[in-house]
Amino acid sequence: MVERREVEVAVVGAGFAGLAAAHALCEAGIDTVVVEARDRVGGRVLNHRLADGRVVEVGGQWIGPTQDRMYALARELGVETYPTPTTGDSILLLDGREYRFAGGLPKLNPAVLLDYGQAMKRLDRMAAKVPLDAPWNAPDADRLDGQTLESWMRRNVRTGSARKLLALGVDAVFATEPGTLSLLWTLFYLHSGGNFDRLLSTRNGAQQDRFVGGSQLLAERMAARLPDGVLQLDAPVRRVDQNGDAVMLECGRLLVRARRAIVTVPPAVQARIDFTPSLPADRAQLLQRMPHGSVIKCMAVYDEPWWRAEGLDGQGVDTEGPVGVTFDNTPFDPSVEGDPPGVLLAFLEGDHARALSGVKPEERKRAVIGSLVKLFGPKAADPVDYVDLDWSAEEWTRGCYGAHTPPGVLTRYGPALRRPVGNVHWAGTETAEHWAGYMDGAVESGERAANEVLTALA
């Protein structure tokens, strides 16, 4: 039997964007419902409980300096943070050689270091000129949007080793290869997060801190503070029908009539919703042209973090893959007795994620453990547990970390990114101005869309 609800605002999606929007609306006294396809909240964040009760995240997990909304939210919700381990040496495998180093980059060929550093600085200088509210209005936007990051690298990065390092950094940030990214989108994204180094760094960077109890704990506490009946799980939105001043949402067992709607789900999921009347051409074309990155997040669990005794910080970089980057992901939780197990986090990204997406789980595990052995030695060969999650295979996400645009999209269709369509408003981390693609950007986008709706309803 179909349940019917009539509210002032319907929010589609219970990730950070949707929960932030719903909280702002409820605080303003607006009758709101949040409809979520999954049986949980959090969207692209998801906790996984280890055998001893401690939590690791198989989705988004880190925050860092200038992500002020997430730090403020954690304080407000009573969730502590702790730093990602950085004590010890890191490992880099490049051009058949192993480099062990502490901080920054190892002692590579000076020409490679100069080449890499100059490329990063040039990208940051160009990025600073891209307006965050309208990157399509950047100086020389057509030229920037008419090329890929890879084509720019071919002309501006002279050494093969520097190109490999830069390409791996791009994979780590965007979960796709430089040849798929518009240079203009890349520059917008770098400016949105501050600069390239901040996006890549652990200490003083985007990977600096984690949440005690896991990042999904924040989403759960955000949901818990909503009034009773606001959150509706297992309610996938299949159709949105605008008729006069009303928006009708068909959500499986639930039919919602609202004055306004905020759609916060990822672009690939939005594109599967049947909108009536049809979306304007530029909005529809934009959704067709915003692919998501490809990520499989993998964790090997050991009895203890043995690499620390060997003077290593757990951070590894391999330009040949299949694992590109690793981190010490050992959880900290003072509420759980005893010493924690050791956890090495390994990312399969871009082409490597796509290649291992359809294989049997044991085959993928062997590939990941093989990469860890190559980086850290034979002790990595025998984890006591292993977990991974392929975000491209998740029905209600279809890829991570976020969406991006290939060449020619931002300048042609970008203005439709945040512009409401009738009584439907858009949120989600891809629409953020600051920290687009991150949890902080998701919260910003939800607050912005809520303000749009409050203004419209006033």
Tab-separated table of C-alpha atoms in Angstrom:
chain	number	residue	atom	x	y	z
A	1	MET	CA	0.000	0.000	0.000
A	2	VAL	CA	1.304	3.427	-0.971
A	3	GLU	CA	1.672	5.970	1.825
A	4	ARG	CA	0.999	9.608	0.948
A	5	ARG	CA	2.768	12.569	2.520
A	6	GLU	CA	2.225	16.278	1.974
A	7	VAL	CA	5.033	18.575	3.103
A	8	GLU	CA	6.519	21.920	2.248
A	9	VAL	CA	9.920	20.539	1.142
A	10	ALA	CA	11.123	17.109	0.050
A	11	VAL	CA	14.855	16.367	0.193
A	12	VAL	CA	16.136	13.534	-1.994
A	13	GLY	CA	19.111	11.734	-0.475
A	14	ALA	CA	20.362	11.327	3.111
A	15	GLY	CA	24.043	11.937	2.609
A	16	PHE	CA	25.748	14.944	4.155
A	17	ALA	CA	24.163	17.324	1.630
A	18	GLY	CA	20.622	16.101	2.215
A	19	LEU	CA	20.976	15.905	5.996
A	20	ALA	CA	22.491	19.418	6.161
A	21	ALA	CA	19.657	20.801	4.023
A	22	ALA	CA	16.998	19.034	6.079
A	23	HIS	CA	18.443	20.283	9.363
A	24	ALA	CA	18.484	23.881	8.137
A	25	LEU	CA	14.888	23.613	6.934
A	26	CYS	CA	13.607	21.958	10.103
A	27	GLU	CA	15.381	24.555	12.241
A	28	ALA	CA	13.495	27.207	10.259
A	29	GLY	CA	10.186	25.502	11.033
A	30	ILE	CA	9.656	24.079	7.540
A	31	ASP	CA	7.737	20.797	7.287
A	32	THR	CA	10.266	18.530	5.575
A	33	VAL	CA	10.719	14.934	4.512
A	34	VAL	CA	14.001	13.260	3.505
A	35	VAL	CA	13.634	10.291	1.146
A	36	GLU	CA	16.606	7.945	0.890
A	37	ALA	CA	16.924	4.923	-1.391
A	38	ARG	CA	19.223	2.980	0.913
A	39	ASP	CA	18.414	1.420	4.266
A	40	ARG	CA	20.981	3.708	5.905
A	41	VAL	CA	22.148	7.317	5.959
A	42	GLY	CA	25.525	8.632	4.865
A	43	GLY	CA	25.588	8.278	1.094
A	44	ARG	CA	29.248	8.008	0.129
A	45	VAL	CA	30.387	7.464	3.728
A	46	LEU	CA	30.037	4.029	5.293
A	47	ASN	CA	31.476	2.481	8.446
A	48	HIS	CA	32.714	-1.104	8.719
A	49	ARG	CA	33.096	-2.750	12.121
A	50	LEU	CA	36.140	-4.934	12.684
A	51	ALA	CA	36.119	-8.086	14.794
A	52	ASP	CA	37.210	-6.227	17.950
A	53	GLY	CA	34.445	-3.632	17.603
A	54	ARG	CA	36.572	-0.825	16.252
A	55	VAL	CA	35.426	0.986	13.126
A	56	VAL	CA	37.117	1.664	9.795
A	57	GLU	CA	35.502	3.496	6.905
A	58	VAL	CA	34.971	1.909	3.503
A	59	GLY	CA	33.792	5.288	2.189
A	60	GLY	CA	34.894	8.887	2.716
A	61	GLN	CA	36.830	9.370	5.925
A	62	TRP	CA	39.239	12.323	6.082
A	63	ILE	CA	39.040	16.024	6.822
A	64	GLY	CA	41.759	18.638	6.926
A	65	PRO	CA	42.558	22.338	7.360
A	66	THR	CA	40.013	24.858	5.975
A	67	GLN	CA	37.237	22.216	6.008
A	68	ASP	CA	35.628	24.347	8.668
A	69	ARG	CA	32.077	23.053	8.232
A	70	MET	CA	33.066	19.470	9.016
A	71	TYR	CA	35.165	20.427	12.033
A	72	ALA	CA	32.308	22.563	13.356
A	73	LEU	CA	29.809	19.778	12.705
A	74	ALA	CA	31.985	17.264	14.564
A	75	ARG	CA	32.188	19.568	17.590
A	76	GLU	CA	28.440	20.193	17.476
A	77	LEU	CA	27.668	16.465	17.342
A	78	GLY	CA	30.263	15.445	19.912
A	79	VAL	CA	32.464	13.441	17.535
A	80	GLU	CA	36.204	13.589	18.246
A	81	THR	CA	38.915	13.642	15.593
A	82	TYR	CA	42.403	12.158	15.560
A	83	PRO	CA	45.358	12.542	13.171
A	84	THR	CA	46.318	10.132	10.421
A	85	PRO	CA	49.694	8.590	11.396
A	86	THR	CA	52.656	10.337	9.764
A	87	THR	CA	55.529	9.251	12.022
A	88	GLY	CA	58.176	7.335	10.101
A	89	ASP	CA	59.259	6.934	6.505
A	90	SER	CA	57.100	6.602	3.417
A	91	ILE	CA	57.817	4.355	0.425
A	92	LEU	CA	57.839	5.353	-3.260
A	93	LEU	CA	58.213	2.892	-6.136
A	94	LEU	CA	59.139	4.784	-9.306
A	95	ASP	CA	60.858	3.621	-12.498
A	96	GLY	CA	61.896	0.317	-10.958
A	97	ARG	CA	63.501	1.894	-7.899
A	98	GLU	CA	62.415	2.051	-4.272
A	99	TYR	CA	62.780	5.289	-2.341
A	100	ARG	CA	62.372	5.469	1.420
A	101	PHE	CA	61.900	9.010	2.674
A	102	ALA	CA	60.370	11.188	5.382
A	103	GLY	CA	58.135	14.119	4.437
A	104	GLY	CA	57.630	15.751	1.046
A	105	LEU	CA	59.311	13.940	-1.832
A	106	PRO	CA	62.371	11.676	-1.852
A	107	LYS	CA	65.735	12.660	-3.279
A	108	LEU	CA	64.912	12.094	-6.923
A	109	ASN	CA	66.841	13.357	-9.901
A	110	PRO	CA	66.919	17.173	-9.439
A	111	ALA	CA	65.526	17.646	-12.949
A	112	VAL	CA	62.506	15.505	-12.051
A	113	LEU	CA	61.893	17.351	-8.796
A	114	LEU	CA	62.163	20.731	-10.545
A	115	ASP	CA	59.866	19.596	-13.351
A	116	TYR	CA	57.254	18.240	-10.935
A	117	GLY	CA	57.401	21.299	-8.672
A	118	GLN	CA	57.074	23.748	-11.545
A	119	ALA	CA	54.074	21.869	-12.952
A	120	MET	CA	52.310	21.967	-9.574
A	121	LYS	CA	52.988	25.701	-9.214
A	122	ARG	CA	51.753	26.471	-12.730
A	123	LEU	CA	48.529	24.553	-12.134
A	124	ASP	CA	47.978	26.341	-8.826
A	125	ARG	CA	48.571	29.766	-10.408
A	126	MET	CA	46.061	29.045	-13.160
A	127	ALA	CA	43.582	27.580	-10.673
A	128	ALA	CA	43.630	30.730	-8.542
A	129	LYS	CA	42.142	32.661	-11.501
A	130	VAL	CA	39.120	30.362	-11.878
A	131	PRO	CA	36.010	31.794	-10.146
A	132	LEU	CA	34.504	29.191	-7.839
A	133	ASP	CA	30.922	30.357	-8.357
A	134	ALA	CA	31.196	30.254	-12.158
A	135	PRO	CA	34.322	28.498	-13.490
A	136	TRP	CA	32.934	28.800	-17.013
A	137	ASN	CA	33.592	32.560	-16.717
A	138	ALA	CA	37.305	32.066	-16.085
A	139	PRO	CA	39.738	34.022	-18.248
A	140	ASP	CA	40.308	32.020	-21.432
A	141	ALA	CA	37.736	29.469	-20.268
A	142	ASP	CA	37.088	28.078	-23.758
A	143	ARG	CA	40.761	27.281	-24.303
A	144	LEU	CA	41.123	25.714	-20.857
A	145	ASP	CA	37.962	23.664	-21.259
A	146	GLY	CA	38.933	22.593	-24.766
A	147	GLN	CA	41.832	20.436	-23.583
A	148	THR	CA	42.460	17.636	-21.137
A	149	LEU	CA	44.839	17.780	-18.236
A	150	GLU	CA	46.868	15.106	-20.018
A	151	SER	CA	47.331	17.233	-23.137
A	152	TRP	CA	48.481	20.112	-20.925
A	153	MET	CA	50.929	17.775	-19.164
A	154	ARG	CA	52.415	16.634	-22.466
A	155	ARG	CA	53.271	20.214	-23.329
A	156	ASN	CA	54.351	21.413	-19.897
A	157	VAL	CA	55.902	18.464	-18.029
A	158	ARG	CA	59.175	17.487	-19.632
A	159	THR	CA	60.318	14.350	-17.782
A	160	GLY	CA	58.548	11.009	-17.842
A	161	SER	CA	59.067	10.471	-14.104
A	162	ALA	CA	57.436	13.795	-13.247
A	163	ARG	CA	54.496	12.944	-15.504
A	164	LYS	CA	54.086	9.587	-13.720
A	165	LEU	CA	54.074	11.266	-10.309
A	166	LEU	CA	51.607	13.911	-11.406
A	167	ALA	CA	49.328	11.343	-13.059
A	168	LEU	CA	49.307	9.264	-9.881
A	169	GLY	CA	48.401	12.359	-7.867
A	170	VAL	CA	45.526	13.028	-10.261
A	171	ASP	CA	44.353	9.431	-9.882
A	172	ALA	CA	44.477	9.791	-6.092
A	173	VAL	CA	42.389	12.982	-6.111
A	174	PHE	CA	39.938	12.375	-8.974
A	175	ALA	CA	39.939	8.548	-9.297
A	176	THR	CA	40.382	8.919	-13.020
A	177	GLU	CA	43.201	9.589	-15.476
A	178	PRO	CA	44.394	13.004	-16.687
A	179	GLY	CA	43.151	12.200	-20.193
A	180	THR	CA	39.518	12.169	-19.027
A	181	LEU	CA	39.580	15.518	-17.202
A	182	SER	CA	38.887	18.937	-18.612
A	183	LEU	CA	41.752	21.231	-17.664
A	184	LEU	CA	39.176	23.830	-16.601
A	185	TRP	CA	37.434	21.353	-14.269
A	186	THR	CA	40.803	20.364	-12.841
A	187	LEU	CA	41.679	23.995	-12.105
A	188	PHE	CA	38.279	24.663	-10.526
A	189	TYR	CA	38.713	21.608	-8.295
A	190	LEU	CA	42.216	22.609	-7.206
A	191	HIS	CA	41.040	26.129	-6.364
A	192	SER	CA	38.002	24.739	-4.550
A	193	GLY	CA	40.258	22.780	-2.177
A	194	GLY	CA	42.984	25.421	-1.906
A	195	ASN	CA	45.796	24.007	-4.053
A	196	PHE	CA	47.128	20.726	-5.388
A	197	ASP	CA	49.507	20.105	-2.492
A	198	ARG	CA	46.699	20.484	0.059
A	199	LEU	CA	44.593	17.906	-1.768
A	200	LEU	CA	47.486	15.433	-1.819
A	201	SER	CA	48.945	15.988	1.646
A	202	THR	CA	48.289	14.234	4.934
A	203	ARG	CA	49.775	16.595	7.520
A	204	ASN	CA	48.213	20.045	6.888
A	205	GLY	CA	46.272	18.528	4.009
A	206	ALA	CA	42.992	16.889	3.073
A	207	GLN	CA	44.002	13.554	4.668
A	208	GLN	CA	45.043	15.029	8.027
A	209	ASP	CA	42.295	13.880	10.429
A	210	ARG	CA	39.793	11.090	10.972
A	211	PHE	CA	36.728	10.700	13.176
A	212	VAL	CA	36.629	8.545	16.288
A	213	GLY	CA	33.871	6.060	15.562
A	214	GLY	CA	34.023	6.624	11.801
A	215	SER	CA	32.702	9.318	9.490
A	216	GLN	CA	29.276	7.711	9.159
A	217	LEU	CA	28.743	8.402	12.852
A	218	LEU	CA	28.311	12.098	11.986
A	219	ALA	CA	25.639	11.301	9.409
A	220	GLU	CA	23.830	9.071	11.914
A	221	ARG	CA	23.857	11.812	14.540
A	222	MET	CA	22.698	14.379	11.968
A	223	ALA	CA	19.767	12.092	11.164
A	224	ALA	CA	18.997	11.504	14.846
A	225	ARG	CA	18.490	15.200	15.502
A	226	LEU	CA	15.804	15.515	12.813
A	227	PRO	CA	12.204	15.467	14.061
A	228	ASP	CA	10.414	12.127	14.115
A	229	GLY	CA	9.084	11.038	10.738
A	230	VAL	CA	11.299	13.339	8.666
A	231	LEU	CA	13.689	10.604	7.513
A	232	GLN	CA	12.256	7.907	5.258
A	233	LEU	CA	14.646	5.081	4.323
A	234	ASP	CA	14.158	2.450	1.595
A	235	ALA	CA	12.377	5.096	-0.463
A	236	PRO	CA	14.140	5.422	-3.848
A	237	VAL	CA	12.858	8.324	-5.943
A	238	ARG	CA	11.903	7.033	-9.390
A	239	ARG	CA	9.884	9.973	-10.694
A	240	VAL	CA	9.622	13.702	-10.040
A	241	ASP	CA	6.574	15.414	-11.518
A	242	GLN	CA	6.208	19.191	-11.427
A	243	ASN	CA	2.643	20.324	-11.847
A	244	GLY	CA	1.941	23.975	-11.203
A	245	ASP	CA	3.096	24.881	-7.705
A	246	ALA	CA	3.489	21.260	-6.587
A	247	VAL	CA	6.279	18.712	-6.893
A	248	MET	CA	5.192	15.060	-6.768
A	249	LEU	CA	7.817	12.444	-5.915
A	250	GLU	CA	7.211	8.733	-6.455
A	251	CYS	CA	9.388	6.881	-3.926
A	252	GLY	CA	8.298	3.276	-4.113
A	253	ARG	CA	6.035	2.752	-1.106
A	254	LEU	CA	5.773	6.514	-0.585
A	255	LEU	CA	4.186	9.288	-2.626
A	256	VAL	CA	5.220	12.793	-1.553
A	257	ARG	CA	3.628	16.078	-2.526
A	258	ALA	CA	5.765	19.150	-1.769
A	259	ARG	CA	6.005	22.798	-2.659
A	260	ARG	CA	9.767	22.506	-3.285
A	261	ALA	CA	12.284	19.684	-3.658
A	262	ILE	CA	16.049	19.524	-3.172
A	263	VAL	CA	17.814	16.747	-5.084
A	264	THR	CA	21.174	15.887	-3.506
A	265	VAL	CA	22.045	12.482	-5.008
A	266	PRO	CA	25.088	12.071	-7.316
A	267	PRO	CA	24.742	13.114	-10.980
A	268	ALA	CA	24.711	9.521	-12.308
A	269	VAL	CA	21.837	8.703	-9.954
A	270	GLN	CA	19.949	11.907	-10.813
A	271	ALA	CA	20.111	10.917	-14.476
A	272	ARG	CA	18.058	7.788	-13.713
A	273	ILE	CA	15.125	9.761	-12.259
A	274	ASP	CA	12.199	10.358	-14.590
A	275	PHE	CA	11.477	14.098	-14.520
A	276	THR	CA	8.174	15.405	-15.855
A	277	PRO	CA	8.236	17.780	-17.606
A	278	SER	CA	11.631	16.765	-18.954
A	279	LEU	CA	14.620	18.630	-17.605
A	280	PRO	CA	15.827	21.572	-19.677
A	281	ALA	CA	18.247	20.486	-22.375
A	282	ASP	CA	21.315	21.982	-20.703
A	283	ARG	CA	20.583	20.250	-17.378
A	284	ALA	CA	19.890	16.903	-19.041
A	285	GLN	CA	23.003	17.183	-21.201
A	286	LEU	CA	25.102	18.116	-18.176
A	287	LEU	CA	24.024	14.971	-16.331
A	288	GLN	CA	24.894	12.887	-19.392
A	289	ARG	CA	28.391	14.378	-19.367
A	290	MET	CA	29.411	14.082	-15.690
A	291	PRO	CA	30.992	10.637	-15.238
A	292	HIS	CA	32.020	9.474	-11.790
A	293	GLY	CA	35.479	8.328	-10.792
A	294	SER	CA	36.276	4.643	-10.251
A	295	VAL	CA	37.439	3.559	-6.768
A	296	ILE	CA	37.720	0.313	-4.860
A	297	LYS	CA	38.689	0.993	-1.271
A	298	CYS	CA	40.573	-1.943	0.256
A	299	MET	CA	41.857	-2.690	3.754
A	300	ALA	CA	44.173	-5.425	4.985
A	301	VAL	CA	43.906	-6.061	8.732
A	302	TYR	CA	46.836	-7.429	10.757
A	303	ASP	CA	47.291	-8.405	14.407
A	304	GLU	CA	49.258	-5.203	14.959
A	305	PRO	CA	50.631	-2.248	12.961
A	306	TRP	CA	54.004	-3.959	12.519
A	307	TRP	CA	55.282	-1.403	9.985
A	308	ARG	CA	55.581	1.184	12.744
A	309	ALA	CA	58.302	-0.865	14.459
A	310	GLU	CA	60.141	-0.858	11.132
A	311	GLY	CA	60.111	2.945	11.058
A	312	LEU	CA	57.404	3.239	8.411
A	313	ASP	CA	54.296	5.418	8.466
A	314	GLY	CA	52.233	3.096	6.263
A	315	GLN	CA	52.109	5.554	3.371
A	316	GLY	CA	53.187	4.001	0.106
A	317	VAL	CA	53.117	5.187	-3.497
A	318	ASP	CA	53.513	2.904	-6.511
A	319	THR	CA	53.329	4.486	-9.962
A	320	GLU	CA	52.822	1.078	-11.593
A	321	GLY	CA	49.939	-0.192	-9.424
A	322	PRO	CA	47.537	-1.805	-9.216
A	323	VAL	CA	47.457	-0.153	-5.780
A	324	GLY	CA	48.516	3.452	-6.229
A	325	VAL	CA	48.590	4.807	-2.676
A	326	THR	CA	48.372	3.364	0.829
A	327	PHE	CA	47.851	4.726	4.338
A	328	ASP	CA	48.080	3.502	7.903
A	329	ASN	CA	44.361	3.219	8.647
A	330	THR	CA	44.679	1.765	12.142
A	331	PRO	CA	41.600	2.991	14.040
A	332	PHE	CA	41.791	4.939	17.280
A	333	ASP	CA	38.929	4.502	19.720
A	334	PRO	CA	39.581	4.926	23.464
A	335	SER	CA	36.218	3.340	24.268
A	336	VAL	CA	37.450	-0.070	23.053
A	337	GLU	CA	39.809	-1.938	25.362
A	338	GLY	CA	43.109	-3.407	24.229
A	339	ASP	CA	45.543	-2.568	21.482
A	340	PRO	CA	44.055	-2.009	18.031
A	341	PRO	CA	44.812	-4.237	15.059
A	342	GLY	CA	46.975	-2.793	12.315
A	343	VAL	CA	45.146	-1.704	9.168
A	344	LEU	CA	46.735	-0.835	5.825
A	345	LEU	CA	44.428	1.051	3.490
A	346	ALA	CA	44.996	0.535	-0.238
A	347	PHE	CA	43.265	2.352	-3.084
A	348	LEU	CA	42.490	0.910	-6.492
A	349	GLU	CA	41.647	3.925	-8.639
A	350	GLY	CA	40.857	4.781	-12.251
A	351	ASP	CA	41.939	2.157	-14.779
A	352	HIS	CA	43.193	-0.193	-12.050
A	353	ALA	CA	39.798	-0.077	-10.312
A	354	ARG	CA	37.986	-0.726	-13.571
A	355	ALA	CA	40.280	-3.666	-14.395
A	356	LEU	CA	39.637	-5.324	-11.024
A	357	SER	CA	35.993	-4.370	-10.653
A	358	GLY	CA	34.518	-7.436	-12.311
A	359	VAL	CA	36.922	-10.110	-11.097
A	360	LYS	CA	36.265	-12.617	-8.331
A	361	PRO	CA	36.808	-11.225	-4.820
A	362	GLU	CA	39.719	-13.585	-4.120
A	363	GLU	CA	41.501	-12.515	-7.302
A	364	ARG	CA	41.156	-8.862	-6.362
A	365	LYS	CA	42.366	-9.572	-2.847
A	366	ARG	CA	45.463	-11.330	-4.233
A	367	ALA	CA	46.240	-8.329	-6.421
A	368	VAL	CA	45.913	-5.915	-3.505
A	369	ILE	CA	47.950	-8.015	-1.077
A	370	GLY	CA	50.585	-8.469	-3.788
A	371	SER	CA	50.895	-4.698	-4.066
A	372	LEU	CA	51.225	-4.362	-0.290
A	373	VAL	CA	53.995	-6.989	-0.252
A	374	LYS	CA	55.793	-5.127	-3.026
A	375	LEU	CA	55.665	-1.939	-0.951
A	376	PHE	CA	56.118	-3.202	2.610
A	377	GLY	CA	57.663	-6.646	2.368
A	378	PRO	CA	56.617	-10.236	3.234
A	379	LYS	CA	54.864	-9.350	6.513
A	380	ALA	CA	52.086	-7.807	4.435
A	381	ALA	CA	51.281	-11.185	2.880
A	382	ASP	CA	49.212	-12.602	5.741
A	383	PRO	CA	46.415	-10.319	6.938
A	384	VAL	CA	43.967	-11.736	9.468
A	385	ASP	CA	41.094	-9.972	7.703
A	386	TYR	CA	40.445	-8.138	4.460
A	387	VAL	CA	37.607	-5.881	3.319
A	388	ASP	CA	36.953	-3.855	0.189
A	389	LEU	CA	34.117	-1.952	-1.457
A	390	ASP	CA	33.733	-1.190	-5.160
A	391	TRP	CA	31.910	2.127	-5.270
A	392	SER	CA	31.230	1.916	-9.016
A	393	ALA	CA	29.095	-1.150	-8.309
A	394	GLU	CA	27.007	0.630	-5.663
A	395	GLU	CA	23.532	1.100	-7.158
A	396	TRP	CA	22.835	4.431	-5.458
A	397	THR	CA	26.281	5.975	-6.046
A	398	ARG	CA	27.737	4.519	-9.272
A	399	GLY	CA	31.281	5.722	-8.592
A	400	CYS	CA	33.459	7.838	-6.348
A	401	TYR	CA	34.953	10.048	-5.126
A	402	GLY	CA	32.857	12.457	-7.133
A	403	ALA	CA	31.814	13.338	-10.663
A	404	HIS	CA	33.963	15.322	-13.071
A	405	THR	CA	33.615	16.895	-16.484
A	406	PRO	CA	35.505	16.017	-19.668
A	407	PRO	CA	36.524	18.786	-22.094
A	408	GLY	CA	33.862	21.117	-23.427
A	409	VAL	CA	31.258	20.480	-20.729
A	410	LEU	CA	31.712	23.283	-18.179
A	411	THR	CA	31.684	26.086	-20.733
A	412	ARG	CA	28.638	24.689	-22.545
A	413	TYR	CA	26.515	23.290	-19.719
A	414	GLY	CA	28.103	24.499	-16.478
A	415	PRO	CA	25.559	27.253	-15.738
A	416	ALA	CA	22.951	24.500	-15.222
A	417	LEU	CA	24.969	22.967	-12.362
A	418	ARG	CA	23.247	24.840	-9.523
A	419	ARG	CA	20.386	26.660	-11.305
A	420	PRO	CA	16.963	25.480	-10.027
A	421	VAL	CA	14.514	23.945	-12.472
A	422	GLY	CA	11.082	25.217	-11.547
A	423	ASN	CA	10.567	24.169	-7.926
A	424	VAL	CA	13.449	21.689	-7.905
A	425	HIS	CA	16.795	22.733	-6.430
A	426	TRP	CA	20.157	20.984	-6.701
A	427	ALA	CA	22.734	20.117	-4.062
A	428	GLY	CA	25.458	17.502	-3.622
A	429	THR	CA	29.204	17.893	-3.261
A	430	GLU	CA	29.725	18.379	-7.008
A	431	THR	CA	27.746	21.637	-6.774
A	432	ALA	CA	29.843	23.118	-3.953
A	433	GLU	CA	32.112	26.110	-4.392
A	434	HIS	CA	34.543	25.173	-1.621
A	435	TRP	CA	35.841	21.639	-1.197
A	436	ALA	CA	33.793	20.300	-4.105
A	437	GLY	CA	33.996	16.516	-4.083
A	438	TYR	CA	34.529	16.304	-0.308
A	439	MET	CA	32.283	15.934	2.740
A	440	ASP	CA	32.770	19.602	3.572
A	441	GLY	CA	31.548	20.577	0.117
A	442	ALA	CA	28.484	18.361	0.528
A	443	VAL	CA	27.497	20.190	3.708
A	444	GLU	CA	28.053	23.569	2.039
A	445	SER	CA	25.851	22.560	-0.885
A	446	GLY	CA	23.016	21.404	1.366
A	447	GLU	CA	23.068	24.649	3.324
A	448	ARG	CA	23.102	26.690	0.115
A	449	ALA	CA	20.131	24.812	-1.364
A	450	ALA	CA	18.191	25.149	1.895
A	451	ASN	CA	18.743	28.905	1.817
A	452	GLU	CA	17.488	29.019	-1.761
A	453	VAL	CA	14.321	27.213	-0.726
A	454	LEU	CA	13.757	29.363	2.362
A	455	THR	CA	14.050	32.473	0.205
A	456	ALA	CA	11.603	31.042	-2.349
A	457	LEU	CA	9.073	30.134	0.347
A	458	ALA	CA	9.286	33.460	2.164
